[in-house]
Amino acid sequence: MDDHPIVVENLVKYYEGRCVLNGIDLKVPRGCIYGLLGRNGCGKTTLIRTLLGLEPPTRGRTMLLGHDSRCLSARARARIGYVAEGHNLIQNYRVRRLIGLCRDLALHWNEAFFSQLMETFRLPMDRKIKELSAGMRAELNLALAMAVDPELLILDDPTLGLDTVARRQFLELAIDLIQKQDRTILFSSHILGDVERIADRIGIMVAGKLIVDCELEELKRRVRKLQVMFPSEAPKDLYITEIIHQRNAGREMVLTVADWNPQKQAILETFGPQSCTELAMTLEDIFIECTRPATAAVVEGSEV
Amino acid sequence: MRTYWTLLKREIIDHVAYFATALILSGLLTAMLVSVVLSFDGSDRELFGIAGGITATVAVVVGLCGLGVAQMYGDRARNISAFLTALPVTRAQIFIARIAAGVLVILILLVPPAVAATMLFGPNVDGVPVYRGIVPDVFRGLFLMCLACYSVGVYAGWHRRSLAPTLGVLPVVLLVPLLLVIKGFGPAVAAILAIFILACLAGTWCRFASSSL
């Protein structure tokens, strides 16, 4: 049994002369729910597609379940469930036919579980895929991915295009399914609240680079947001390393910094602040701070 | 084998119009062959048969090229391989099943007339002045011609990002039957066609195996 179902080594991908993935290194441990975050066009989908062997890498190597992604065997693929961004199903097939095709091609098919899901979703079997709503397509795609009892589940922005109610329903079900069985999951989403609820490890991509790769709790612990009040105008530079973002407004300074420690605290004290208050940070706050264009390089250097 | 069968079944259902047309055309070709042979009296009436044969040949080669284009271009346009490779299916299996479907259409088209011709020109049948030994050579040549036209369609369908440029291969497709008309059904022509088919299919496979889905 491989301890890391997902391994990415120095992955570089150029697309039409543009660097889409720039030296990604990643190892996802078995049983981990990994939340992959990033703004539009940062390379999340390309990374996932490269992992699945749908995109050839320009340089580097990706491995799924111990097999090179470029030559995944049918047996290895049978252990992977994939929900593609936009729910890439064969549009002109009827639901019944698509299910039949997936069932016939699967090496292992949990009919009882699939029937249970279909009963929950109540999908119209005679309707064509292109006639289904985005929510129905998402549900069908999830059901097809889950029916094979995958060891590794890859969800690429599965709630994209769903309204709030459909998204919540989908997520409740997905969380339920995920938590019931011990499996490795790579979950990409723009909805940070969703990721925060289910992920135990986080990766943040900015411009083709993985600038954050650590456990969610560790990320929350290491990135601090401080509101510092000075007696007079706040100093422009604190000479502290690993500042992710700094905003000055008169006497007030709001500072987001990685790896806050007593040494940094001591340096701050030399500027004689009146008060220093720690502000609570959600994953969304951390994400926004980390993906600001000017701060991405700082975070990368800090090796969060 | 179950995977191959499922993929082949999918190809047949998705392109059922081509299979049905091949079946109908095969029946017509067989009927035409039987009619020409049975009504042969040494006059020039067989010229009507030749004219029909030319029309049928053009329809067949264009149709088979169209099948190749429909399979590959349809895949690209509808992201079929991208969906299938997320299942326990490899690109090689998809490609082999697809080519097998094309070969099956050609066999549906050619086997009934070939059987009819073998019987009509058999040792116990007199009346038509045709050398019996030519029948296998002719059908081997026709099979390779059909496969060559289909392979051109497969190649064009995967190498073009839009449908219109694939029409550019039509002159090549129409040249293939002319090769048989000019050079006959000998082993040299068979070798040329076999190399041409291998080149088309190998080129398509290399691109299919390495490109983004």
Short mmCIF file of C-alpha atoms in Angstrom, two decimals:
data_model
loop_
_atom_site.label_atom_id
_atom_site.label_comp_id
_atom_site.label_asym_id
_atom_site.label_seq_id
_atom_site.Cartn_x
_atom_site.Cartn_y
_atom_site.Cartn_z
CA MET A 1 0.00 0.00 0.00
CA ASP A 2 1.40 3.36 -1.04
CA ASP A 3 1.37 5.96 1.75
CA HIS A 4 0.91 8.82 -0.68
CA PRO A 5 -1.81 8.19 -3.27
CA ILE A 6 -1.01 11.53 -4.93
CA VAL A 7 2.59 12.49 -5.70
CA VAL A 8 3.64 15.43 -7.84
CA GLU A 9 7.34 16.02 -8.50
CA ASN A 10 8.61 19.25 -10.04
CA LEU A 11 5.64 19.50 -12.37
CA VAL A 12 5.93 22.10 -15.10
CA LYS A 13 3.30 22.63 -17.75
CA TYR A 14 3.47 25.10 -20.61
CA TYR A 15 0.35 25.75 -22.64
CA GLU A 16 0.73 27.71 -25.88
CA GLY A 17 3.97 29.23 -24.63
CA ARG A 18 2.52 30.24 -21.25
CA CYS A 19 3.69 28.65 -18.03
CA VAL A 20 0.56 27.24 -16.37
CA LEU A 21 2.23 25.08 -13.71
CA ASN A 22 5.60 26.14 -12.40
CA GLY A 23 7.53 23.51 -10.45
CA ILE A 24 4.76 21.97 -8.33
CA ASP A 25 5.79 19.49 -5.65
CA LEU A 26 3.02 17.84 -3.68
CA LYS A 27 2.44 14.68 -1.65
CA VAL A 28 -1.02 13.88 -0.34
CA PRO A 29 -1.03 11.26 2.43
CA ARG A 30 -3.48 8.37 2.45
CA GLY A 31 -6.82 9.14 4.09
CA CYS A 32 -6.32 12.88 3.75
CA ILE A 33 -8.98 15.29 2.50
CA TYR A 34 -6.93 17.83 0.59
CA GLY A 35 -8.47 21.18 -0.31
CA LEU A 36 -6.85 22.75 -3.34
CA LEU A 37 -7.51 26.47 -3.54
CA GLY A 38 -6.64 29.18 -5.98
CA ARG A 39 -8.08 31.95 -8.05
CA ASN A 40 -9.42 31.41 -11.58
CA GLY A 41 -6.69 30.44 -14.03
CA CYS A 42 -4.09 29.66 -11.35
CA GLY A 43 -3.67 26.08 -12.64
CA LYS A 44 -5.84 23.96 -10.32
CA THR A 45 -7.74 22.21 -13.11
CA THR A 46 -4.58 21.73 -15.17
CA LEU A 47 -2.90 20.11 -12.16
CA ILE A 48 -5.86 17.78 -11.66
CA ARG A 49 -6.08 16.95 -15.37
CA THR A 50 -2.33 16.23 -15.43
CA LEU A 51 -2.72 13.97 -12.41
CA LEU A 52 -5.40 12.00 -14.24
CA GLY A 53 -3.32 11.72 -17.41
CA LEU A 54 -5.65 13.93 -19.41
CA GLU A 55 -2.88 16.52 -19.95
CA PRO A 56 0.72 15.58 -20.71
CA PRO A 57 3.23 17.38 -18.48
CA THR A 58 5.95 19.50 -20.06
CA ARG A 59 8.39 18.45 -17.34
CA GLY A 60 8.23 16.59 -14.05
CA ARG A 61 6.16 13.64 -12.98
CA THR A 62 2.81 12.92 -11.39
CA MET A 63 1.78 9.65 -9.78
CA LEU A 64 -1.60 8.37 -8.66
CA LEU A 65 -1.82 5.31 -6.40
CA GLY A 66 1.81 4.53 -7.18
CA HIS A 67 1.39 4.60 -10.97
CA ASP A 68 2.71 7.21 -13.38
CA SER A 69 -0.26 9.31 -14.53
CA ARG A 70 0.78 9.05 -18.18
CA CYS A 71 0.36 5.30 -18.20
CA LEU A 72 -2.37 4.58 -15.67
CA SER A 73 -3.67 1.07 -16.20
CA ALA A 74 -7.39 0.27 -16.29
CA ARG A 75 -7.01 -1.39 -12.87
CA ALA A 76 -5.50 1.75 -11.37
CA ARG A 77 -8.21 3.91 -12.96
CA ALA A 78 -10.84 1.64 -11.45
CA ARG A 79 -9.67 2.76 -7.99
CA ILE A 80 -10.16 6.45 -8.80
CA GLY A 81 -13.38 8.47 -8.83
CA TYR A 82 -13.38 11.77 -10.68
CA VAL A 83 -15.90 14.58 -10.78
CA ALA A 84 -14.77 16.99 -13.47
CA GLU A 85 -15.19 20.74 -13.45
CA GLY A 86 -18.39 21.49 -15.36
CA HIS A 87 -19.40 17.81 -15.12
CA ASN A 88 -17.88 16.45 -18.25
CA LEU A 89 -20.49 13.82 -19.15
CA ILE A 90 -21.44 12.67 -22.65
CA GLN A 91 -24.09 15.26 -23.39
CA ASN A 92 -26.17 13.47 -26.01
CA TYR A 93 -26.60 10.27 -23.98
CA ARG A 94 -29.66 9.57 -21.91
CA VAL A 95 -29.09 9.16 -18.18
CA ARG A 96 -29.95 5.45 -18.34
CA ARG A 97 -27.46 4.81 -21.14
CA LEU A 98 -24.65 6.70 -19.45
CA ILE A 99 -25.19 4.78 -16.23
CA GLY A 100 -25.23 1.51 -18.21
CA LEU A 101 -21.97 2.44 -19.93
CA CYS A 102 -20.25 3.29 -16.63
CA ARG A 103 -21.59 0.12 -15.00
CA ASP A 104 -20.38 -2.05 -17.89
CA LEU A 105 -16.92 -0.49 -17.85
CA ALA A 106 -16.44 -0.52 -14.08
CA LEU A 107 -14.31 -3.27 -12.58
CA HIS A 108 -16.16 -2.89 -9.30
CA TRP A 109 -19.67 -1.44 -9.03
CA ASN A 110 -21.54 -1.02 -5.76
CA GLU A 111 -25.09 -1.40 -7.08
CA ALA A 112 -26.77 -1.12 -3.67
CA PHE A 113 -25.00 2.11 -2.85
CA PHE A 114 -25.60 3.52 -6.34
CA SER A 115 -29.32 2.68 -6.17
CA GLN A 116 -29.49 4.40 -2.80
CA LEU A 117 -27.92 7.52 -4.29
CA MET A 118 -30.23 7.47 -7.31
CA GLU A 119 -33.20 7.15 -5.01
CA THR A 120 -32.02 10.22 -3.13
CA PHE A 121 -31.36 12.22 -6.29
CA ARG A 122 -34.47 11.10 -8.22
CA LEU A 123 -32.87 11.76 -11.60
CA PRO A 124 -35.03 11.36 -14.73
CA MET A 125 -33.55 8.26 -16.38
CA ASP A 126 -34.97 8.92 -19.84
CA ARG A 127 -33.79 12.48 -20.15
CA LYS A 128 -30.64 13.41 -22.07
CA ILE A 129 -27.67 14.67 -20.06
CA LYS A 130 -27.76 18.03 -21.86
CA GLU A 131 -31.37 18.48 -20.73
CA LEU A 132 -30.48 18.07 -17.04
CA SER A 133 -29.93 21.05 -14.78
CA ALA A 134 -26.43 21.79 -13.52
CA GLY A 135 -27.43 20.45 -10.11
CA MET A 136 -28.70 17.19 -11.58
CA ARG A 137 -25.53 16.77 -13.63
CA ALA A 138 -23.45 17.35 -10.49
CA GLU A 139 -25.45 14.75 -8.61
CA LEU A 140 -25.21 12.21 -11.42
CA ASN A 141 -21.48 12.79 -11.75
CA LEU A 142 -20.96 12.35 -8.01
CA ALA A 143 -23.10 9.19 -7.96
CA LEU A 144 -21.12 7.69 -10.87
CA ALA A 145 -17.82 8.56 -9.19
CA MET A 146 -18.92 7.11 -5.85
CA ALA A 147 -20.47 3.91 -7.23
CA VAL A 148 -17.06 2.40 -7.91
CA ASP A 149 -16.06 2.72 -4.21
CA PRO A 150 -12.96 4.70 -5.13
CA GLU A 151 -9.85 4.65 -2.99
CA LEU A 152 -9.03 8.08 -4.33
CA LEU A 153 -11.70 10.65 -5.12
CA ILE A 154 -10.85 13.75 -7.12
CA LEU A 155 -13.45 16.51 -7.12
CA ASP A 156 -12.65 19.45 -9.38
CA ASP A 157 -14.89 22.33 -8.34
CA PRO A 158 -17.94 20.05 -8.16
CA THR A 159 -20.29 22.81 -7.01
CA LEU A 160 -19.42 25.18 -9.85
CA GLY A 161 -22.58 26.63 -11.38
CA LEU A 162 -24.92 25.40 -8.67
CA ASP A 163 -27.23 27.77 -6.84
CA THR A 164 -26.86 28.15 -3.08
CA VAL A 165 -29.51 25.58 -2.18
CA ALA A 166 -28.28 22.99 -4.68
CA ARG A 167 -24.69 23.63 -3.58
CA ARG A 168 -25.57 23.13 0.07
CA GLN A 169 -27.53 19.94 -0.70
CA PHE A 170 -24.69 18.60 -2.81
CA LEU A 171 -22.14 19.40 -0.15
CA GLU A 172 -24.13 17.90 2.70
CA LEU A 173 -24.38 14.69 0.74
CA ALA A 174 -20.74 14.77 -0.32
CA ILE A 175 -19.59 15.30 3.27
CA ASP A 176 -21.79 12.45 4.39
CA LEU A 177 -20.38 10.15 1.73
CA ILE A 178 -16.83 11.21 2.32
CA GLN A 179 -16.93 10.81 6.07
CA LYS A 180 -18.52 7.36 5.91
CA GLN A 181 -15.57 5.76 4.25
CA ASP A 182 -11.87 6.25 4.73
CA ARG A 183 -10.58 7.47 1.44
CA THR A 184 -8.16 10.03 0.06
CA ILE A 185 -9.85 13.04 -1.47
CA LEU A 186 -8.52 15.90 -3.53
CA PHE A 187 -11.11 18.65 -3.49
CA SER A 188 -10.81 21.85 -5.48
CA SER A 189 -13.29 24.67 -4.96
CA HIS A 190 -13.75 28.40 -5.00
CA ILE A 191 -16.18 28.15 -2.10
CA LEU A 192 -13.76 28.38 0.80
CA GLY A 193 -16.41 27.69 3.39
CA ASP A 194 -16.97 24.30 1.73
CA VAL A 195 -13.28 23.48 1.79
CA GLU A 196 -12.90 24.63 5.40
CA ARG A 197 -15.69 22.30 6.45
CA ILE A 198 -14.26 19.14 4.96
CA ALA A 199 -10.52 19.55 4.31
CA ASP A 200 -7.82 18.63 6.75
CA ARG A 201 -4.96 19.75 4.56
CA ILE A 202 -4.81 22.83 2.34
CA GLY A 203 -2.91 23.79 -0.79
CA ILE A 204 -3.08 27.30 -2.19
CA MET A 205 -1.99 27.92 -5.77
CA VAL A 206 -1.03 31.29 -7.15
CA ALA A 207 0.02 31.76 -10.79
CA GLY A 208 0.95 28.11 -11.31
CA LYS A 209 2.84 27.73 -8.03
CA LEU A 210 1.81 25.93 -4.88
CA ILE A 211 2.58 28.60 -2.30
CA VAL A 212 0.89 26.91 0.68
CA ASP A 213 0.81 23.19 1.46
CA CYS A 214 0.10 22.30 5.07
CA GLU A 215 -2.61 21.13 7.45
CA LEU A 216 -5.55 23.49 7.85
CA GLU A 217 -5.04 23.88 11.59
CA GLU A 218 -1.35 24.53 11.12
CA LEU A 219 -2.12 27.16 8.48
CA LYS A 220 -4.54 28.90 10.83
CA ARG A 221 -1.99 28.72 13.64
CA ARG A 222 0.93 30.03 11.62
CA VAL A 223 -0.74 32.90 9.81
CA ARG A 224 -1.68 35.72 12.17
CA LYS A 225 -3.47 38.97 11.60
CA LEU A 226 -2.58 41.72 14.08
CA GLN A 227 -4.08 45.13 14.62
CA VAL A 228 -1.33 47.34 16.08
CA MET A 229 -1.95 50.87 17.38
CA PHE A 230 0.97 53.29 17.70
CA PRO A 231 1.08 56.55 19.69
CA SER A 232 1.88 58.49 16.53
CA GLU A 233 1.88 57.54 12.85
CA ALA A 234 2.49 53.83 12.24
CA PRO A 235 6.00 53.06 10.92
CA LYS A 236 6.26 52.25 7.22
CA ASP A 237 8.59 49.30 7.73
CA LEU A 238 8.83 46.99 10.74
CA TYR A 239 11.87 45.09 9.45
CA ILE A 240 10.07 41.82 10.16
CA THR A 241 10.39 38.96 7.68
CA GLU A 242 7.49 36.93 6.23
CA ILE A 243 4.98 39.76 6.25
CA ILE A 244 2.15 38.62 3.99
CA HIS A 245 0.31 41.91 3.98
CA GLN A 246 0.63 45.23 5.73
CA ARG A 247 -1.87 48.10 5.71
CA ASN A 248 -1.22 51.41 7.43
CA ALA A 249 -3.93 53.97 8.22
CA GLY A 250 -2.67 56.80 10.46
CA ARG A 251 -1.83 55.31 13.87
CA GLU A 252 -3.25 51.94 12.98
CA MET A 253 -1.39 49.14 11.28
CA VAL A 254 -3.02 45.86 10.23
CA LEU A 255 -0.38 43.22 9.73
CA THR A 256 -0.73 39.72 8.33
CA VAL A 257 2.37 37.70 9.00
CA ALA A 258 3.48 34.09 8.74
CA ASP A 259 5.26 32.27 11.56
CA TRP A 260 4.64 34.79 14.29
CA ASN A 261 7.14 34.15 17.10
CA PRO A 262 8.70 35.86 20.19
CA GLN A 263 11.56 37.28 18.08
CA LYS A 264 9.12 39.04 15.76
CA GLN A 265 7.11 40.16 18.77
CA ALA A 266 10.29 41.66 20.28
CA ILE A 267 11.07 43.55 17.07
CA LEU A 268 7.55 44.95 17.05
CA GLU A 269 7.94 46.02 20.70
CA THR A 270 10.95 48.19 19.78
CA PHE A 271 8.56 50.47 17.84
CA GLY A 272 6.62 51.10 21.09
CA PRO A 273 3.09 50.13 20.08
CA GLN A 274 0.22 51.17 22.36
CA SER A 275 -1.70 47.98 21.77
CA CYS A 276 -1.51 44.82 19.72
CA THR A 277 -4.70 42.85 19.13
CA GLU A 278 -4.93 39.57 17.27
CA LEU A 279 -7.81 39.43 14.77
CA ALA A 280 -9.54 36.13 14.10
CA MET A 281 -8.89 34.74 10.62
CA THR A 282 -11.04 32.38 8.61
CA LEU A 283 -9.64 30.31 5.78
CA GLU A 284 -11.16 32.86 3.40
CA ASP A 285 -9.21 35.68 5.08
CA ILE A 286 -5.98 33.69 4.83
CA PHE A 287 -6.71 32.84 1.21
CA ILE A 288 -7.35 36.46 0.29
CA GLU A 289 -4.19 37.61 2.04
CA CYS A 290 -2.10 34.89 0.41
CA THR A 291 -3.37 35.44 -3.11
CA ARG A 292 -2.91 39.20 -3.25
CA PRO A 293 -0.55 39.69 -6.23
CA ALA A 294 2.09 41.58 -4.24
CA THR A 295 2.20 39.06 -1.41
CA ALA A 296 2.37 35.75 -3.22
CA ALA A 297 6.17 35.87 -3.38
CA VAL A 298 6.41 36.63 0.33
CA VAL A 299 4.26 33.66 1.29
CA GLU A 300 6.18 31.39 -1.00
CA GLY A 301 9.43 32.45 0.65
CA SER A 302 7.97 31.79 4.08
CA GLU A 303 7.26 28.13 3.21
CA VAL A 304 3.98 27.96 5.09
CA MET B 1 -12.51 -8.40 -23.28
CA ARG B 2 -15.62 -7.03 -21.57
CA THR B 3 -14.19 -3.51 -21.81
CA TYR B 4 -13.47 -3.91 -25.53
CA TRP B 5 -16.94 -5.28 -26.15
CA THR B 6 -18.58 -2.42 -24.21
CA LEU B 7 -16.54 0.16 -26.10
CA LEU B 8 -17.28 -1.51 -29.43
CA LYS B 9 -20.99 -1.62 -28.58
CA ARG B 10 -20.86 2.07 -27.73
CA GLU B 11 -19.23 2.84 -31.11
CA ILE B 12 -21.85 0.78 -32.94
CA ILE B 13 -24.78 2.49 -31.20
CA ASP B 14 -23.27 5.96 -31.63
CA HIS B 15 -22.68 5.39 -35.36
CA VAL B 16 -25.58 3.10 -36.07
CA ALA B 17 -26.48 5.09 -39.21
CA TYR B 18 -23.16 4.08 -40.79
CA PHE B 19 -23.69 0.43 -39.90
CA ALA B 20 -27.24 0.46 -41.30
CA THR B 21 -26.10 2.20 -44.49
CA ALA B 22 -23.27 -0.31 -44.89
CA LEU B 23 -25.76 -3.16 -44.53
CA ILE B 24 -28.15 -1.68 -47.11
CA LEU B 25 -25.32 -0.87 -49.52
CA SER B 26 -23.92 -4.34 -49.09
CA GLY B 27 -27.31 -5.83 -50.01
CA LEU B 28 -27.54 -3.58 -53.06
CA LEU B 29 -24.00 -4.43 -54.18
CA THR B 30 -24.69 -8.14 -53.79
CA ALA B 31 -27.97 -7.84 -55.70
CA MET B 32 -26.27 -5.84 -58.43
CA LEU B 33 -23.47 -8.39 -58.73
CA VAL B 34 -25.91 -11.29 -58.91
CA SER B 35 -28.05 -9.43 -61.44
CA VAL B 36 -25.11 -8.56 -63.69
CA VAL B 37 -23.72 -12.08 -63.62
CA LEU B 38 -27.03 -13.88 -64.11
CA SER B 39 -28.14 -11.61 -66.95
CA PHE B 40 -24.74 -11.66 -68.66
CA ASP B 41 -25.12 -12.51 -72.36
CA GLY B 42 -21.89 -11.09 -73.80
CA SER B 43 -23.48 -7.75 -74.78
CA ASP B 44 -22.50 -4.27 -73.44
CA ARG B 45 -25.23 -4.23 -70.80
CA GLU B 46 -22.65 -4.84 -68.07
CA LEU B 47 -21.54 -1.23 -68.60
CA PHE B 48 -24.59 -0.22 -66.57
CA GLY B 49 -23.18 -2.37 -63.81
CA ILE B 50 -19.81 -0.66 -64.11
CA ALA B 51 -21.43 2.79 -63.90
CA GLY B 52 -23.32 1.68 -60.80
CA GLY B 53 -20.13 0.26 -59.36
CA ILE B 54 -18.30 3.58 -59.78
CA THR B 55 -21.14 5.47 -58.10
CA ALA B 56 -21.20 2.97 -55.26
CA THR B 57 -17.41 3.15 -54.88
CA VAL B 58 -17.46 6.96 -54.54
CA ALA B 59 -20.29 6.73 -52.01
CA VAL B 60 -18.44 4.05 -50.05
CA VAL B 61 -15.07 5.79 -49.87
CA VAL B 62 -16.59 9.16 -48.95
CA GLY B 63 -18.90 7.48 -46.43
CA LEU B 64 -16.05 5.57 -44.77
CA CYS B 65 -13.93 8.69 -44.59
CA GLY B 66 -16.97 10.38 -43.02
CA LEU B 67 -17.20 7.60 -40.44
CA GLY B 68 -13.56 8.10 -39.43
CA VAL B 69 -14.07 11.86 -39.16
CA ALA B 70 -17.33 11.42 -37.21
CA GLN B 71 -15.69 9.06 -34.72
CA MET B 72 -12.62 11.18 -34.02
CA TYR B 73 -13.98 14.67 -34.45
CA GLY B 74 -17.14 13.73 -32.53
CA ASP B 75 -14.94 12.47 -29.70
CA ARG B 76 -12.97 15.71 -29.59
CA ALA B 77 -16.08 17.90 -29.80
CA ARG B 78 -18.01 16.01 -27.12
CA ASN B 79 -15.04 15.14 -24.86
CA ILE B 80 -15.93 11.47 -25.03
CA SER B 81 -12.41 10.15 -24.46
CA ALA B 82 -11.96 12.60 -21.57
CA PHE B 83 -15.01 11.05 -19.93
CA LEU B 84 -14.08 7.46 -20.77
CA THR B 85 -10.52 7.75 -19.48
CA ALA B 86 -11.92 8.80 -16.09
CA LEU B 87 -13.39 5.27 -16.04
CA PRO B 88 -11.29 2.08 -16.02
CA VAL B 89 -10.42 2.49 -19.70
CA THR B 90 -7.10 3.31 -21.34
CA ARG B 91 -6.59 5.38 -24.46
CA ALA B 92 -5.33 2.28 -26.28
CA GLN B 93 -8.59 0.45 -25.56
CA ILE B 94 -10.65 3.38 -26.83
CA PHE B 95 -8.58 3.60 -30.01
CA ILE B 96 -8.59 -0.14 -30.71
CA ALA B 97 -12.37 -0.39 -30.18
CA ARG B 98 -12.89 2.57 -32.49
CA ILE B 99 -10.79 1.09 -35.30
CA ALA B 100 -12.49 -2.29 -34.76
CA ALA B 101 -15.84 -0.56 -35.32
CA GLY B 102 -14.54 0.91 -38.59
CA VAL B 103 -13.24 -2.48 -39.74
CA LEU B 104 -16.59 -4.02 -38.83
CA VAL B 105 -18.43 -1.54 -41.08
CA ILE B 106 -16.07 -2.45 -43.94
CA LEU B 107 -16.62 -6.17 -43.35
CA ILE B 108 -20.40 -5.69 -43.28
CA LEU B 109 -20.08 -3.89 -46.57
CA LEU B 110 -17.74 -6.31 -48.35
CA VAL B 111 -18.30 -9.80 -46.96
CA PRO B 112 -21.77 -10.45 -48.53
CA PRO B 113 -20.68 -9.38 -52.04
CA ALA B 114 -17.43 -11.32 -51.59
CA VAL B 115 -19.33 -14.49 -50.66
CA ALA B 116 -21.74 -13.95 -53.55
CA ALA B 117 -18.85 -13.41 -55.99
CA THR B 118 -17.05 -16.52 -54.75
CA MET B 119 -20.19 -18.55 -55.38
CA LEU B 120 -21.05 -16.93 -58.71
CA PHE B 121 -17.55 -17.40 -60.08
CA GLY B 122 -17.16 -20.83 -58.53
CA PRO B 123 -15.81 -23.87 -60.46
CA ASN B 124 -19.28 -25.24 -61.13
CA VAL B 125 -20.70 -22.03 -62.62
CA ASP B 126 -20.24 -21.23 -66.28
CA GLY B 127 -21.25 -18.33 -68.45
CA VAL B 128 -19.19 -15.35 -67.25
CA PRO B 129 -15.69 -15.03 -68.72
CA VAL B 130 -13.89 -14.08 -65.49
CA TYR B 131 -10.75 -15.70 -64.10
CA ARG B 132 -11.83 -17.21 -60.76
CA GLY B 133 -8.52 -16.51 -59.05
CA ILE B 134 -9.05 -12.75 -59.35
CA VAL B 135 -11.93 -12.70 -56.83
CA PRO B 136 -9.77 -12.83 -53.62
CA ASP B 137 -7.37 -10.26 -55.09
CA VAL B 138 -10.23 -7.89 -55.94
CA PHE B 139 -11.81 -8.12 -52.50
CA ARG B 140 -8.46 -7.79 -50.76
CA GLY B 141 -7.86 -4.64 -52.83
CA LEU B 142 -11.35 -3.31 -52.07
CA PHE B 143 -10.90 -4.02 -48.36
CA LEU B 144 -7.60 -2.14 -48.27
CA MET B 145 -9.11 0.70 -50.30
CA CYS B 146 -11.99 1.02 -47.83
CA LEU B 147 -9.66 0.80 -44.85
CA ALA B 148 -7.34 3.42 -46.37
CA CYS B 149 -10.23 5.86 -46.85
CA TYR B 150 -11.47 5.20 -43.32
CA SER B 151 -7.95 5.71 -41.94
CA VAL B 152 -7.66 9.05 -43.74
CA GLY B 153 -10.92 10.10 -42.07
CA VAL B 154 -9.65 8.98 -38.66
CA TYR B 155 -6.42 10.92 -39.17
CA ALA B 156 -8.17 14.08 -40.36
CA GLY B 157 -10.82 13.89 -37.65
CA TRP B 158 -8.28 13.94 -34.84
CA HIS B 159 -5.76 16.32 -36.40
CA ARG B 160 -8.19 19.14 -37.19
CA ARG B 161 -9.68 21.37 -34.53
CA SER B 162 -12.68 22.34 -36.66
CA LEU B 163 -14.82 20.30 -39.03
CA ALA B 164 -14.47 22.29 -42.28
CA PRO B 165 -10.73 21.61 -42.90
CA THR B 166 -11.38 17.86 -42.80
CA LEU B 167 -13.07 18.27 -46.22
CA GLY B 168 -9.56 18.85 -47.57
CA VAL B 169 -8.89 15.12 -47.41
CA LEU B 170 -11.66 14.31 -49.91
CA PRO B 171 -9.33 14.56 -52.97
CA VAL B 172 -6.94 12.08 -51.27
CA VAL B 173 -9.86 9.76 -50.59
CA LEU B 174 -10.97 9.90 -54.21
CA LEU B 175 -7.42 9.19 -55.40
CA VAL B 176 -7.31 5.87 -53.54
CA PRO B 177 -9.86 4.07 -55.81
CA LEU B 178 -8.12 5.58 -58.85
CA LEU B 179 -4.93 3.84 -57.73
CA LEU B 180 -6.77 0.53 -57.98
CA VAL B 181 -8.27 1.42 -61.37
CA ILE B 182 -4.87 2.39 -62.78
CA LYS B 183 -2.60 -0.15 -61.10
CA GLY B 184 -5.01 -3.02 -60.56
CA PHE B 185 -5.33 -5.34 -57.58
CA GLY B 186 -1.83 -6.76 -57.48
CA PRO B 187 0.41 -7.25 -54.43
CA ALA B 188 2.35 -4.02 -55.13
CA VAL B 189 -0.80 -1.91 -54.77
CA ALA B 190 -1.81 -3.90 -51.70
CA ALA B 191 1.59 -3.17 -50.15
CA ILE B 192 1.30 0.57 -50.93
CA LEU B 193 -2.17 0.71 -49.40
CA ALA B 194 -1.07 -1.26 -46.34
CA ILE B 195 1.83 1.15 -45.72
CA PHE B 196 -0.53 4.11 -46.23
CA ILE B 197 -3.03 2.67 -43.72
CA LEU B 198 -0.31 1.95 -41.15
CA ALA B 199 1.07 5.48 -41.53
CA CYS B 200 -2.38 7.06 -41.05
CA LEU B 201 -3.29 4.93 -38.04
CA ALA B 202 0.15 5.21 -36.42
CA GLY B 203 0.11 9.00 -36.89
CA THR B 204 -3.34 9.23 -35.35
CA TRP B 205 -2.41 6.95 -32.46
CA CYS B 206 0.72 8.98 -31.62
CA ARG B 207 -1.34 12.16 -31.50
CA PHE B 208 -4.26 10.54 -29.69
CA ALA B 209 -2.00 8.96 -27.06
CA SER B 210 -0.10 12.14 -26.27
CA SER B 211 -2.59 14.97 -26.68
CA SER B 212 -4.83 16.65 -24.12
CA LEU B 213 -8.27 15.15 -23.78
#
